[in-house]
Coordinates of C-alpha atoms in Angstrom, one line a residue:
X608 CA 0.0 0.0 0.0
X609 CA 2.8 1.9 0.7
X610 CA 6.2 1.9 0.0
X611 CA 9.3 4.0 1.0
X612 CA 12.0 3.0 -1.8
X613 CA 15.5 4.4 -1.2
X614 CA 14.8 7.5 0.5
X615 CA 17.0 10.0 1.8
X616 CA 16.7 13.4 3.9
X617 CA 19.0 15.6 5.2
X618 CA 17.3 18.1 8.2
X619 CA 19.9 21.0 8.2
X620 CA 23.4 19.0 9.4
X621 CA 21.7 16.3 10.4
X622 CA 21.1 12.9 7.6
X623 CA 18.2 11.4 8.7
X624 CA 17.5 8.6 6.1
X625 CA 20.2 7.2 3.7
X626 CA 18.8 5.2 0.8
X627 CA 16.5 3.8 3.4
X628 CA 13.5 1.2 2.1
X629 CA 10.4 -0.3 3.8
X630 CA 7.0 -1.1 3.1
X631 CA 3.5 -1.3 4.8
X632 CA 0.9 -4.1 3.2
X633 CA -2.8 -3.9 4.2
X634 CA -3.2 -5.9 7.8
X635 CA 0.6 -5.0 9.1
X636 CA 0.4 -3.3 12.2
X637 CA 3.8 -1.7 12.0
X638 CA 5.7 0.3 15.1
X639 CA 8.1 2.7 14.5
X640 CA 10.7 3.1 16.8
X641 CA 14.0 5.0 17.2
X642 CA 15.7 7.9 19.8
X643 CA 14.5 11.2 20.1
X644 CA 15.3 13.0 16.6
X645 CA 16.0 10.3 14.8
X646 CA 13.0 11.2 12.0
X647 CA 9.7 9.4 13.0
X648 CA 7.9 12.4 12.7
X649 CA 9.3 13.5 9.6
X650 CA 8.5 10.2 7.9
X651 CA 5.4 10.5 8.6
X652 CA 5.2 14.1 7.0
X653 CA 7.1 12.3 4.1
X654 CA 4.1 9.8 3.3
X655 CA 1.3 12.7 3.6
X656 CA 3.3 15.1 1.0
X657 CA 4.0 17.7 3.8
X658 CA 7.5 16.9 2.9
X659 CA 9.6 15.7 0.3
X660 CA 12.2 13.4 0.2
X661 CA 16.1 14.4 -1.2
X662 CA 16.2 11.3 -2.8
X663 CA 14.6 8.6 -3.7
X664 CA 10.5 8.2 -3.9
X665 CA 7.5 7.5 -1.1
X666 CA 4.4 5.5 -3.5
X667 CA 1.1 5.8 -2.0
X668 CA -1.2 3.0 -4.3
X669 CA -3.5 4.8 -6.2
X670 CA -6.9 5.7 -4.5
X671 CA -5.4 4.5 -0.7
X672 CA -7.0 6.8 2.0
X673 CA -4.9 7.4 4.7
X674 CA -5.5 9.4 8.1
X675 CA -2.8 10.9 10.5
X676 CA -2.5 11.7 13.7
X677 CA -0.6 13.6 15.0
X678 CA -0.2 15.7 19.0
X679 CA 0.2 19.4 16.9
X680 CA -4.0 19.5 16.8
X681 CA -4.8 22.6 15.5
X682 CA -7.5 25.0 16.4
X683 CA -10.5 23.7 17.4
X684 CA -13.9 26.0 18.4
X685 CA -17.4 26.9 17.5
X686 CA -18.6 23.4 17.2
X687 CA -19.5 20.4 19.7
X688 CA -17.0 17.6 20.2
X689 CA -19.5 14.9 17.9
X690 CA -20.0 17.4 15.1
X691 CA -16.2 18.1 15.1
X692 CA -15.2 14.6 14.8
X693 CA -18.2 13.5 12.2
X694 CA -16.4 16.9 10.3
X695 CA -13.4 14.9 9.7
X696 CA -15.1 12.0 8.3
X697 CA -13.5 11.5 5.1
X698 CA -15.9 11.6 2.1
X699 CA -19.3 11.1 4.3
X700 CA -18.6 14.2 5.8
X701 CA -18.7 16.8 2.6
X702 CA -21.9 14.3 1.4
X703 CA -23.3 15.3 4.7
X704 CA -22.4 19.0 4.4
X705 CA -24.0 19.4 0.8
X706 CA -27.0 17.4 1.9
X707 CA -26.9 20.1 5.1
X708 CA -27.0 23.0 2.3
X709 CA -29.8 21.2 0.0
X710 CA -32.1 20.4 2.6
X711 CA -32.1 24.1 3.7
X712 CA -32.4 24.8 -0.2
X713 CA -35.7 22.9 0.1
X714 CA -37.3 25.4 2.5
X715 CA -35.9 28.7 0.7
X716 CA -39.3 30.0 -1.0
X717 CA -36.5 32.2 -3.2
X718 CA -35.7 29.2 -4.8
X719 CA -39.2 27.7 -5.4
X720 CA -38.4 27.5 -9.3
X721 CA -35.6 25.3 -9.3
X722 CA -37.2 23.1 -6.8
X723 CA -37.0 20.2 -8.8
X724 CA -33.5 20.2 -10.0
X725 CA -32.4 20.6 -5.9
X726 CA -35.1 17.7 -5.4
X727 CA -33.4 15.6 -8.2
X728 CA -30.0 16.2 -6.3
X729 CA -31.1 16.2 -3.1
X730 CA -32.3 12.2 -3.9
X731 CA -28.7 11.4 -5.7
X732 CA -26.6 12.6 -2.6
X733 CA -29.3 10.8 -0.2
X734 CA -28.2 7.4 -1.7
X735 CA -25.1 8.2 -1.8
X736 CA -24.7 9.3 1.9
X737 CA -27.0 6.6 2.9
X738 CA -24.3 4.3 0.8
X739 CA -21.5 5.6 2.8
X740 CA -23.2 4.7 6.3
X741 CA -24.2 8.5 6.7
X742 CA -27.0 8.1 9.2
X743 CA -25.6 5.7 11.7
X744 CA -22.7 8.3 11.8
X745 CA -23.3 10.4 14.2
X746 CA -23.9 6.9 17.0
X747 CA -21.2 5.8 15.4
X748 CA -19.0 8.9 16.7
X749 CA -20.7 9.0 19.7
X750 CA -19.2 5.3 20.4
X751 CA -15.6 6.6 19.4
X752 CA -15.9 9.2 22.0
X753 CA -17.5 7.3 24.8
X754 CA -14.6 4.7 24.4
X755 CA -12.3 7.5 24.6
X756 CA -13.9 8.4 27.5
X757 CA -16.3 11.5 26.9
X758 CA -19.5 12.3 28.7
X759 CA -22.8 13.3 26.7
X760 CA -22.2 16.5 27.9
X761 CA -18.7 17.0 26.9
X762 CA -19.9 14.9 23.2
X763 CA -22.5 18.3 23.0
X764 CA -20.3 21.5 24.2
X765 CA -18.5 23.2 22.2
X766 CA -15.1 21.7 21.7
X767 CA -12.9 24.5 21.9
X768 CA -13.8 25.0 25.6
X769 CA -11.7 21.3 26.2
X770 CA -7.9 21.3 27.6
X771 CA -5.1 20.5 25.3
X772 CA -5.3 17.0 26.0
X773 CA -9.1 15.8 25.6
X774 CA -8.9 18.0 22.3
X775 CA -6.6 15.4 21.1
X776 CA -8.4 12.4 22.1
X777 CA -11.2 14.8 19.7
X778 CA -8.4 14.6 16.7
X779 CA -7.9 11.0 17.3
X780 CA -11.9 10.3 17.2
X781 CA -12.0 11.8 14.0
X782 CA -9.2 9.6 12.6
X783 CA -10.5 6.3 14.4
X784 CA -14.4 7.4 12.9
X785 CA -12.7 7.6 9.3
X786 CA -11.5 4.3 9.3
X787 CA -9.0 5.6 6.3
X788 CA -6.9 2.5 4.6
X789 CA -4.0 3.2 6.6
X790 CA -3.8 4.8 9.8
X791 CA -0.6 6.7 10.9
X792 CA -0.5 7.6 14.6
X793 CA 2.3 9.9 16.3
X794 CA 1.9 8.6 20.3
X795 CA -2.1 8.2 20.3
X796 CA -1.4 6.6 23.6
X797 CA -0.5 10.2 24.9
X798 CA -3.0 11.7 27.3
X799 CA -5.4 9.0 27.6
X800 CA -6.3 7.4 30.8
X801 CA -5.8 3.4 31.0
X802 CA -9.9 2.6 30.1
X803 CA -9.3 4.8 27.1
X804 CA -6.1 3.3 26.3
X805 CA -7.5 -0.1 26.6
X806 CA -10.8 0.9 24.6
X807 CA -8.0 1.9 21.9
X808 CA -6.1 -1.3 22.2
X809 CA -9.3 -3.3 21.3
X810 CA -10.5 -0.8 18.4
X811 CA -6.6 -1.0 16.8
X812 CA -6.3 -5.2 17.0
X813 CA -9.7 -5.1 15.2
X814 CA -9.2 -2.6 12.8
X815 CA -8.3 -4.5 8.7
X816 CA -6.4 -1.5 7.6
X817 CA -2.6 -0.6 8.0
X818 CA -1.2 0.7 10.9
X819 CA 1.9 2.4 11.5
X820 CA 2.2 4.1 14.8
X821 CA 4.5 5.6 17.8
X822 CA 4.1 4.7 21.4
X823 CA 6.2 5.2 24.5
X824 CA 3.8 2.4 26.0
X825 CA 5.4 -0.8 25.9
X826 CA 2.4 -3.2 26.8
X827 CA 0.4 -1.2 24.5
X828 CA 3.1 -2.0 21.7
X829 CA 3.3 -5.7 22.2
X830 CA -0.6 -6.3 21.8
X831 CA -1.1 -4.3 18.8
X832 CA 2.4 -4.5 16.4
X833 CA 3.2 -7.3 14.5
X834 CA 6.1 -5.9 13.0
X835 CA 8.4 -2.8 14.3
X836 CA 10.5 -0.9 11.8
X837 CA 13.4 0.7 13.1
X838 CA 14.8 4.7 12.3
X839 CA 18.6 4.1 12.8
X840 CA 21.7 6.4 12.0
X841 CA 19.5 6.8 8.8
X842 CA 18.5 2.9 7.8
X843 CA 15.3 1.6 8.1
X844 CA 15.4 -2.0 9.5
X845 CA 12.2 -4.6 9.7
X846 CA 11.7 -7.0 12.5
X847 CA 8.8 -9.3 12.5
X848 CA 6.8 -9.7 16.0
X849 CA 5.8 -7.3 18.8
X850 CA 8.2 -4.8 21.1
X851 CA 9.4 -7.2 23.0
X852 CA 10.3 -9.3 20.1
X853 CA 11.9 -6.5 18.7
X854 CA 13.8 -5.9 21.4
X855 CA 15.2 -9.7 21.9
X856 CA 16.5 -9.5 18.3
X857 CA 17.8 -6.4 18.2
X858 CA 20.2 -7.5 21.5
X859 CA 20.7 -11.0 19.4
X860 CA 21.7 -9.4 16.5
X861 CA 24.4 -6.9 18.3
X862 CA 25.8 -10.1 20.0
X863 CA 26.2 -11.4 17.0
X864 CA 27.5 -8.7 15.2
X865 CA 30.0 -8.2 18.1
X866 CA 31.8 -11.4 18.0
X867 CA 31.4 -11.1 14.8
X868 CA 33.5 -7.8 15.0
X869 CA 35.9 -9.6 17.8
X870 CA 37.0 -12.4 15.8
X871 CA 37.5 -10.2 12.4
X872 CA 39.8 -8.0 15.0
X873 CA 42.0 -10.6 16.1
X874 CA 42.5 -12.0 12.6
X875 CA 43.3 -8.6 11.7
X876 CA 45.9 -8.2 14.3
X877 CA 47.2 -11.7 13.7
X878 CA 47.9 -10.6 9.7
X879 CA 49.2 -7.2 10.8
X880 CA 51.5 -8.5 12.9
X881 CA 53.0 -10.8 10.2
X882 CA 53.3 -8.0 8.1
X883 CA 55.0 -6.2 10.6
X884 CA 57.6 -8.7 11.6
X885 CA 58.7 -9.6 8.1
X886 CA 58.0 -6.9 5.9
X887 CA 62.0 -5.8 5.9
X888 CA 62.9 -9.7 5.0
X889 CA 63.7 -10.6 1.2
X890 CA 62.7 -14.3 1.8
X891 CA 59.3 -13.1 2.8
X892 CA 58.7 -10.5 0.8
X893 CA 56.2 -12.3 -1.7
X894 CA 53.9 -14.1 1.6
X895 CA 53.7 -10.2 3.0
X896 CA 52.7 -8.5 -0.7
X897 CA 50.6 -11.3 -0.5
X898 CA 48.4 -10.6 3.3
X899 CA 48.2 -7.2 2.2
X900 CA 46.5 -7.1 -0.8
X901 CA 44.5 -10.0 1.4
X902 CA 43.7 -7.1 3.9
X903 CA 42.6 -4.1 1.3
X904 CA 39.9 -6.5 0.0
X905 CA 38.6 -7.8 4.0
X906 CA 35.0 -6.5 4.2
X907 CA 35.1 -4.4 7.8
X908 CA 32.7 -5.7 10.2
X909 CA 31.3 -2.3 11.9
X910 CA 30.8 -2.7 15.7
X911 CA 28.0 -2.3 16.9
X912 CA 26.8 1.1 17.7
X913 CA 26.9 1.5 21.8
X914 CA 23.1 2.3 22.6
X915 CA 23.3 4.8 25.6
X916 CA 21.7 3.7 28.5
X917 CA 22.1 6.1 31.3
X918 CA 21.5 5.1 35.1
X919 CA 22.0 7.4 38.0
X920 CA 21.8 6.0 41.6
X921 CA 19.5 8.5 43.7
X922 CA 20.4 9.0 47.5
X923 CA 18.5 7.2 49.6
X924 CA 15.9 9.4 51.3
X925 CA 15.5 10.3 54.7
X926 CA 13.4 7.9 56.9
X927 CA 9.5 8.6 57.9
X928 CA 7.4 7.5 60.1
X929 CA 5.0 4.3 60.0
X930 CA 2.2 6.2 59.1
X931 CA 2.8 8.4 56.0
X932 CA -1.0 10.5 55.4
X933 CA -4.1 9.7 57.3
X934 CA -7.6 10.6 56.1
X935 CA -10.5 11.3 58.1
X936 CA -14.2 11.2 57.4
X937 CA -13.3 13.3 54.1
X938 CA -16.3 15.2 52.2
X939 CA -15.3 16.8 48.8
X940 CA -17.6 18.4 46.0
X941 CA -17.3 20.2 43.0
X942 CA -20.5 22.0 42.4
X943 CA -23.5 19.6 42.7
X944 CA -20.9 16.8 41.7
X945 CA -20.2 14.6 44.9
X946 CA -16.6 13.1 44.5
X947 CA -16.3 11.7 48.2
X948 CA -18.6 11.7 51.2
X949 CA -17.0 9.7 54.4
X950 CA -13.5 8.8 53.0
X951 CA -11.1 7.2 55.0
X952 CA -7.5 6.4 53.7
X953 CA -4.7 5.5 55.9
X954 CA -0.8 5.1 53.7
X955 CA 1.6 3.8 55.4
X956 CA 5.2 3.8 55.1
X957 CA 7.3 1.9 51.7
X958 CA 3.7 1.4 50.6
X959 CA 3.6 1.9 47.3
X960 CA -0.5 2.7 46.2
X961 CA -1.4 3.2 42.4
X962 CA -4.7 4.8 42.4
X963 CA -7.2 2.9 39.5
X964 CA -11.0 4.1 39.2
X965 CA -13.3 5.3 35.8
X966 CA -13.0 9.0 34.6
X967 CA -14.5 12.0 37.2
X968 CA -13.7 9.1 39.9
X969 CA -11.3 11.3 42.1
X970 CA -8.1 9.7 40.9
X971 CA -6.4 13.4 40.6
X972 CA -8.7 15.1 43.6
X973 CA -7.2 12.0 46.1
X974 CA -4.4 13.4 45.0
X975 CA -4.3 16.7 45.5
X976 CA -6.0 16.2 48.8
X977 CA -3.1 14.3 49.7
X978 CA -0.3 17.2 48.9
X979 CA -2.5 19.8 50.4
X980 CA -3.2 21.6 46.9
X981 CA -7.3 21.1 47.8
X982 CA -8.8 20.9 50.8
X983 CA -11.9 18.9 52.0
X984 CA -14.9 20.3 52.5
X985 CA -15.0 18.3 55.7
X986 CA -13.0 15.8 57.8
X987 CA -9.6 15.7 57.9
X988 CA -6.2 14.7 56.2
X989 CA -3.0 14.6 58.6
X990 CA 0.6 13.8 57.2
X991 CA 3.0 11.3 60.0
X992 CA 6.0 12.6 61.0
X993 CA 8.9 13.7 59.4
X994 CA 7.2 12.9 56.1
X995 CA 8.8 15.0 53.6
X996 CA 6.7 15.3 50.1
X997 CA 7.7 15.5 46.5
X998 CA 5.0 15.7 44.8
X999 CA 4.5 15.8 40.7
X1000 CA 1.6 17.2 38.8
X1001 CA 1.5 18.3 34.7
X1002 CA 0.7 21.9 36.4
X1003 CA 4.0 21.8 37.7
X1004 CA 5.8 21.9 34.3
X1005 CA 4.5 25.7 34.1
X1006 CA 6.5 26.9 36.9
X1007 CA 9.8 26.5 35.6
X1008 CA 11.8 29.4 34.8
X1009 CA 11.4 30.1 31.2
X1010 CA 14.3 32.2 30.8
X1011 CA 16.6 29.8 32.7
X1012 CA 18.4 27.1 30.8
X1013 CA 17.6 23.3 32.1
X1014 CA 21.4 23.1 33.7
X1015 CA 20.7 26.8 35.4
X1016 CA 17.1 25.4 36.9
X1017 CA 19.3 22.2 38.0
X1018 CA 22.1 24.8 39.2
X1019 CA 19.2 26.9 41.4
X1020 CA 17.5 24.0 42.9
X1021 CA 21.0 22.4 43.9
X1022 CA 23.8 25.2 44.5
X1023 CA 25.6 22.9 46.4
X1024 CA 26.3 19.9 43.9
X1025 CA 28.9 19.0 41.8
X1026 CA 28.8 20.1 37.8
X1027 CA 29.7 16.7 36.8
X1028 CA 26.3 15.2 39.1
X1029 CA 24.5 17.7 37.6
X1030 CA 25.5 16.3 34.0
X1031 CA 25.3 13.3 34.9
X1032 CA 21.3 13.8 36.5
X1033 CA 20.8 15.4 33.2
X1034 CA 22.0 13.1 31.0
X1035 CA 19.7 10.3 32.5
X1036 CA 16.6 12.5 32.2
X1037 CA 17.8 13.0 27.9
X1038 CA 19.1 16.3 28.2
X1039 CA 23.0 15.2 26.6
X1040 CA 25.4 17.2 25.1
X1041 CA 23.9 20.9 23.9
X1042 CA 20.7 19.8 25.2
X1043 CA 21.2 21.4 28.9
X1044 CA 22.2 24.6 27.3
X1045 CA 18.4 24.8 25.9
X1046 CA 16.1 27.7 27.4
X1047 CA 13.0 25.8 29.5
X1048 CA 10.4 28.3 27.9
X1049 CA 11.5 26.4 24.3
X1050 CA 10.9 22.7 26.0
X1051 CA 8.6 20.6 24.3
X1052 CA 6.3 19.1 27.1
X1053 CA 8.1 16.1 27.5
X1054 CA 11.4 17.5 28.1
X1055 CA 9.9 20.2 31.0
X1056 CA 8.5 16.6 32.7
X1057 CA 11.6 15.1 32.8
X1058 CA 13.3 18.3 34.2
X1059 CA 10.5 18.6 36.9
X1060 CA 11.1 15.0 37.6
X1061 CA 14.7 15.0 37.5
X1062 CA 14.7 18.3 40.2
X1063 CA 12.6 16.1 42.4
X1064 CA 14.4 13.0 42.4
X1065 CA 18.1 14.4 43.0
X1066 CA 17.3 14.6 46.1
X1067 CA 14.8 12.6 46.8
X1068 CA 11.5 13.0 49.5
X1069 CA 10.3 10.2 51.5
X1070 CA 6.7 10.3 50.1
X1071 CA 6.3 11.0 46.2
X1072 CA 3.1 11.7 44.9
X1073 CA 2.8 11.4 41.3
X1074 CA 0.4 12.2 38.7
X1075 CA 0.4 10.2 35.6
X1076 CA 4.5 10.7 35.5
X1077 CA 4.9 8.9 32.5
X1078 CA 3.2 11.3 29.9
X1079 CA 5.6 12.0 27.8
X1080 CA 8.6 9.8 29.2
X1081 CA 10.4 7.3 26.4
X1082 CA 11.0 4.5 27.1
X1083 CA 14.3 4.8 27.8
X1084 CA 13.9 7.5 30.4
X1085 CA 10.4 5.5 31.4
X1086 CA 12.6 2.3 32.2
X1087 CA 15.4 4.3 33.7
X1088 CA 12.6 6.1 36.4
X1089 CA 11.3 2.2 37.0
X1090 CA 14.8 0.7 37.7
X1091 CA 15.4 3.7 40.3
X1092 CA 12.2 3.8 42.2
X1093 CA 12.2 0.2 42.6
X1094 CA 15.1 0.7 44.3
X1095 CA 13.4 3.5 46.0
X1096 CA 12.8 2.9 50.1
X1097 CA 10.0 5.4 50.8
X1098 CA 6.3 5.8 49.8
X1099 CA 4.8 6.3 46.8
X1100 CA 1.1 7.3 45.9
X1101 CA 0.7 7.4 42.3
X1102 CA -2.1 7.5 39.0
X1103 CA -0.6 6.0 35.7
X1104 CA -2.3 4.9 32.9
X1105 CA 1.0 2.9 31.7
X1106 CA 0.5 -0.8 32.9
X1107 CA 4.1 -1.4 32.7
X1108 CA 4.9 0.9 35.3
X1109 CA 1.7 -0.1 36.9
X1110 CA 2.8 -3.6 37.0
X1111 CA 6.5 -2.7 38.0
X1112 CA 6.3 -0.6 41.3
X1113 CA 2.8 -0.7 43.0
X1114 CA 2.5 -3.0 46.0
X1115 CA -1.3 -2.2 46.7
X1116 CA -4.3 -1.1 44.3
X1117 CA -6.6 1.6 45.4
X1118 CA -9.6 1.1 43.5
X1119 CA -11.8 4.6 43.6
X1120 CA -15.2 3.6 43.3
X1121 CA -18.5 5.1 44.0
X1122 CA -19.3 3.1 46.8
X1123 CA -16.1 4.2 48.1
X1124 CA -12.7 3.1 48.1
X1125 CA -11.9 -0.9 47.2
X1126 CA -8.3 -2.1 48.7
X1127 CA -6.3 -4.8 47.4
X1128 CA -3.3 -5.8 48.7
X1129 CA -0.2 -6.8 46.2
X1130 CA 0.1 -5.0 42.9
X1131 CA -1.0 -4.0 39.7
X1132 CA -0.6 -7.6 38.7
X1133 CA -1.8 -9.3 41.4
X1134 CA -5.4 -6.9 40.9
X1135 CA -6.0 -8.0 37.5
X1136 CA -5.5 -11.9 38.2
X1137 CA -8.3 -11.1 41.2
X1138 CA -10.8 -9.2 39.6
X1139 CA -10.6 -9.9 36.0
X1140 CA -10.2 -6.6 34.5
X1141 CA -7.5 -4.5 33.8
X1142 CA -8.9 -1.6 34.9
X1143 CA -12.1 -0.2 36.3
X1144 CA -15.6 -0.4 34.6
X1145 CA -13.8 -2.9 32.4
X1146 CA -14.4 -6.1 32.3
X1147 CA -13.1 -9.0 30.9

């Protein structure tokens, strides 16, 4: 359906695709993968026409529909949230709009004598938007949305009144309502909650066009790829399977490659040496002239390339006491919307609670109750002694310093380290080389959260609250923040949507209903094998 055929692209200095190939067939579910700046996005521009290609050719098959994705949205007002998305229907949506003009055509007494022309029309584009599924379209985007998580309410207001994020789960509605012949999602996992994501799992496995797609969601990857192409110092490289496949290979084929490289070395050395030993000898002069014409025609094996993966040891933090946050007979409304009535909650210390219930549940509001942001409207909440709170929130990312660079902010917040531990805590949150020197007010949203969360782990509190941390981590940094709080010795209360880190570092499930609060003791895991479901008003 589509094939790239050996393209290349240069982005200023950088080469970003050297006589690289691939191709997507109708039913591959491909994943794209590669570091940060490595040309995923651009690819993707490449295969829409919003960019060209220096060299070489991208071929779309003729009449193929395709719909992308991507988290720059666009402007979005002046129309409700179901009308936006059955807007960006494909074809059904200008049928609908020119049956929208005829029908009012049809009640304009100034056009009374060329009623039956419009008539005559009015009847073709009928059929034809009846053909296309026209009617059932608006129930039809209704169940996109409700699977992604929208009220009626929000379906019918006016869609430029939603935050940044639920306008994009609006963007991807339109995309998913399409049904083009190949999808091409940038991150759709992004900003969805885990019954959204999951919603989006099931619609994505069952969908018979072709996918290609980026996602920092590992678990979310394996069940939907069956086939990840790789972006890599400008080749393109196929691997059939899911991530996790993917990744198994990948380590194989360096292994490989390495002693591979090893054993081409040491025959290397062993010929040089021969050379060098004899090259002044008469006798041997023909054997030498010999192994060195040998050597100029060796193939060199490349090693392989070092992939950098940065870990950073945090301190340990300062002991608390047994019992971390207590809450008392808590009351909490918003308006006429109830959100608890009676709660109790006790954490206690090295407990580490993931927070799981449907959307408008509380999951955020627990939260900020918790750090002291809100505060009931009755009963109490009490944090134990010497508890000391780190606390991450998306709102956070808008108080750094825009004019400060990201080494600066690390520089104000910690006068007293060391440049080099300062470098080195940047480096593991993906700010290397130039990178540190970059204003904060230019960040992309992803970099500010792994400056916020690299400022609060330096020096690390004892409790650490933490509000869907993983946003816009890769997985990379995402797997770097897992391997250092699971070494972490205080308590954590957190609300993720990525079942990965779910699975990895919660040791008791907090299960917001509307009955109240539902315990489980043990983990992520541990909650799905006991109740069935892999998240709230799921079931399986």
């Amino acid at each position: 359906m589509i094939r790239l055929d050996s393209i290349s692209k240069q982005n200023g200095q950088q080469l970003l695709f050297v006589e690289a190939s691939a191709a997507l067939q109708k039913g591959e579910r491909i994943g794209l993968v590669g570091p940060n700046g490595a040309g995923k996005s651009t690819l993707f521009r490449m295969i829409i026409g919003q960019d060209q290609a220096d060299e070489g050719q991208v071929l779309v098959d003729r009449g193929v529909t395709i719909g992308f994705f991507s988290q720059d949205v666009g402007e979005m007002s002046g129309r409700s949230a179901a009308a936006e998305v059955m807007n960006g229907a494909g074809d059904v949506s200008g049928v609908a709009a020119e049956l929208q003009t005829l029908e009012a055509a049809l009640a304009d007494p100034d056009q009374a004598d060329q009623m039956e022309q419009i008539l005559e029309r009015f009847g073709e584009v009928q059929a034809r938007f009846e053909d296309l599924g026209g009617y059932a379209l608006e129930s039809k985007a209704r169940e996109v949305l409700d699977g992604l998580g929208f009220s009626q309410e929000m379906m019918d207001g006016d869609v430029g009144a939603l935050s940044g994020g639920w306008k994009m789960r609006v963007a991807l509605a339109r995309i998913l309502l399409m049904r083009p012949d190949v999808m091409l999602l940038d991150e759709p996992s992004n900003h969805l909650d885990l019954e959204s994501l999951i919603w989006l799992e099931q619609f994505l496995v069952n969908y018979d066009g072709a996918l290609l797609m980026t996602s920092h969601d590992r678990e979310f990857m394996n069940r939907i790829v069956n086939k990840v192409i790789e972006i890599d110092a400008g080749t393109l490289t196929s691997f059939s399977g899911n991530y996790d496949f993917y990744e198994q290979q990948r380590a194989m084929n360096e292994k490989q490659q390495l002693a591979q490289f090893e054993r081409q070395q040491a025959m290397l050395a062993k010929e040089i040496s021969f050379i060098e030993r004899f090259k002044a000898r008469a006798s041997h002069a023909a054997q030498v002239q010999s192994r060195v014409k040998k050597l100029d025609k060796i193939d060199r094996v490349e090693p392989p390339k070092r992939r950098q993966t940065v870990t950073f040891d945090f301190p340990p933090a300062p002991r608390s006491g047994d019992d971390v946050v207590n809450l008392r007979g808590v009351h909490k409304r918003y308006g006429s919307k109830v959100i608890y009535e009676g709660l109790d909650l006790l954490v206690r210390r090295r407990e580490r609670c993931c927070v799981l219930g449907v959307n408008g549940a509380g999951k955020s509001t627990l939260l900020k109750l918790v750090t002291g942001t809100t505060t009931p409207d009755e009963g109490s909440v009490s944090v134990g002694g010497s508890v000391k709170m780190g606390y991450f929130a998306q709102h956070a990312m808008e108080l750094l310093e825009g004019d400060r660079t990201v080494f600066q902010s690390l520089e104000y917040t910690f006068p007293q380290a060391g440049q080099g531990s300062l470098r080195a805590l940047a480096g593991c949150f993906g700010f290397s080389g130039d990178d540190v020197e970059k204003k904060c007010r230019v960040l992309s949203g992803g970099e500010k959260a792994r400056l916020v969360m690299a400022r609060m782990l330096y020096d690390p509190p004892n409790f650490l609250v933490l509000d869907e941390p993983t946003n816009h981590l890769d997985m990379a940094t995402k797997d770097m923040l897992i391997t250092a709080l699971a070494a972490y010795e205080g308590t954590m209360l957190f609300v993720s949507h990525d079942r990965h880190f779910l699975a990895a570092l919660s040791n008791r499930v907090l299960e917001l209903t509307a009955d109240g609060i539902h315990q489980y003791d043990g983990g992520y895991t541990e909650y799905v094998a006991r109740t069935g479901h892999e998240a709230p008003g799921l079931h399986a």
